[in-house]
Amino acid sequence: MNVKPLSDRVLILPNPAEEKTAGGLIIPDTAKEKPLAGKVIAVGPGTKEVAMEVKAGDQVLYGKYAGQEIQIDGVDYLIMKQNDILAII
């Protein structure tokens, strides 16, 4: 994959949705929630005002409605601005 985000944007591979509950119940596709964590794949260079704090390989938490969903080579990714990321874990 050869994608380079521009400005202060970050490309994230979301973690897979949970298939089972802690008690062992299987969650149907219609009831699964979008994951709110993922792995940073690529990072833009930043801007004069915004220095990039995340780097490729970081695990991050982001808001429920953050980012734009895109598909590259059949894989779903999110691209968002760095300020939409809540924390590095």
Coordinates of C-alpha atoms in Angstrom, one line a residue:
M1 CA 0.0 0.0 0.0
N2 CA 1.4 3.4 -1.0
V3 CA -0.9 6.0 0.7
K4 CA 0.6 9.1 2.3
P5 CA -1.9 11.3 4.2
L6 CA -1.6 15.0 3.7
S7 CA -1.3 17.7 6.3
D8 CA -2.2 16.6 9.8
R9 CA -4.2 13.5 8.7
V10 CA -3.7 10.0 9.9
L11 CA -4.6 6.6 8.2
I12 CA -5.9 4.1 10.8
L13 CA -6.7 0.4 10.5
P14 CA -9.7 -0.1 12.9
N15 CA -9.5 -3.1 15.3
P16 CA -11.9 -5.9 14.4
A17 CA -15.4 -5.8 16.0
E18 CA -15.9 -8.2 18.9
E19 CA -17.5 -11.5 17.9
K20 CA -18.5 -12.7 21.4
T21 CA -19.4 -11.1 24.7
A22 CA -17.3 -11.7 27.8
G23 CA -19.9 -14.3 28.8
G24 CA -19.5 -16.2 25.5
L25 CA -22.6 -15.1 23.7
I26 CA -22.1 -14.6 19.9
I27 CA -23.0 -11.0 18.7
P28 CA -25.0 -10.9 15.5
D29 CA -23.7 -8.6 12.7
T30 CA -26.6 -6.2 13.2
A31 CA -25.8 -5.6 16.8
K32 CA -22.0 -5.1 16.5
E33 CA -20.7 -1.7 17.4
K34 CA -17.9 0.0 15.4
P35 CA -14.6 -0.4 17.2
L36 CA -13.2 2.8 18.7
A37 CA -9.6 1.8 18.6
G38 CA -7.1 1.0 15.8
K39 CA -3.6 0.9 14.6
V40 CA -2.0 3.9 12.9
I41 CA -0.8 2.9 9.4
A42 CA 0.5 6.2 7.9
V43 CA 0.9 9.8 9.2
G44 CA 1.0 13.0 7.3
P45 CA 3.8 15.5 7.7
G46 CA 1.8 17.9 9.9
T47 CA 1.5 21.7 9.5
K48 CA 3.3 24.7 10.9
E49 CA 0.6 25.0 13.6
V50 CA 0.2 21.2 14.2
A51 CA 3.1 19.0 15.1
M52 CA 2.4 15.3 14.6
E53 CA 2.4 13.4 17.9
V54 CA 1.3 10.0 16.6
K55 CA 3.5 7.7 14.5
A56 CA 2.9 4.6 12.4
G57 CA 2.4 1.6 14.6
D58 CA 0.7 3.4 17.5
Q59 CA -2.5 2.0 18.9
V60 CA -5.0 4.8 19.3
L61 CA -8.5 5.6 20.6
Y62 CA -10.8 7.8 18.5
G63 CA -14.3 9.2 18.7
K64 CA -17.3 7.3 17.6
Y65 CA -18.0 9.5 14.5
A66 CA -14.4 10.5 13.8
G67 CA -12.9 10.2 10.4
Q68 CA -13.9 9.2 6.9
E69 CA -14.2 5.5 5.9
I70 CA -12.2 4.5 2.9
Q71 CA -11.3 1.2 1.2
I72 CA -7.9 0.4 -0.1
D73 CA -7.2 -2.9 -1.8
G74 CA -10.3 -4.4 -0.3
V75 CA -9.5 -3.3 3.3
D76 CA -11.5 -0.7 5.2
Y77 CA -9.5 2.1 6.8
L78 CA -10.3 5.4 8.5
I79 CA -8.6 8.7 7.6
M80 CA -9.0 11.5 10.1
K81 CA -7.2 14.6 11.5
Q82 CA -4.9 14.1 14.3
N83 CA -7.1 16.2 16.7
D84 CA -9.9 13.5 16.3
I85 CA -7.6 11.0 18.1
L86 CA -8.4 10.9 21.8
A87 CA -5.4 8.9 23.1
I88 CA -2.5 6.7 22.3
I89 CA -2.7 3.3 24.1

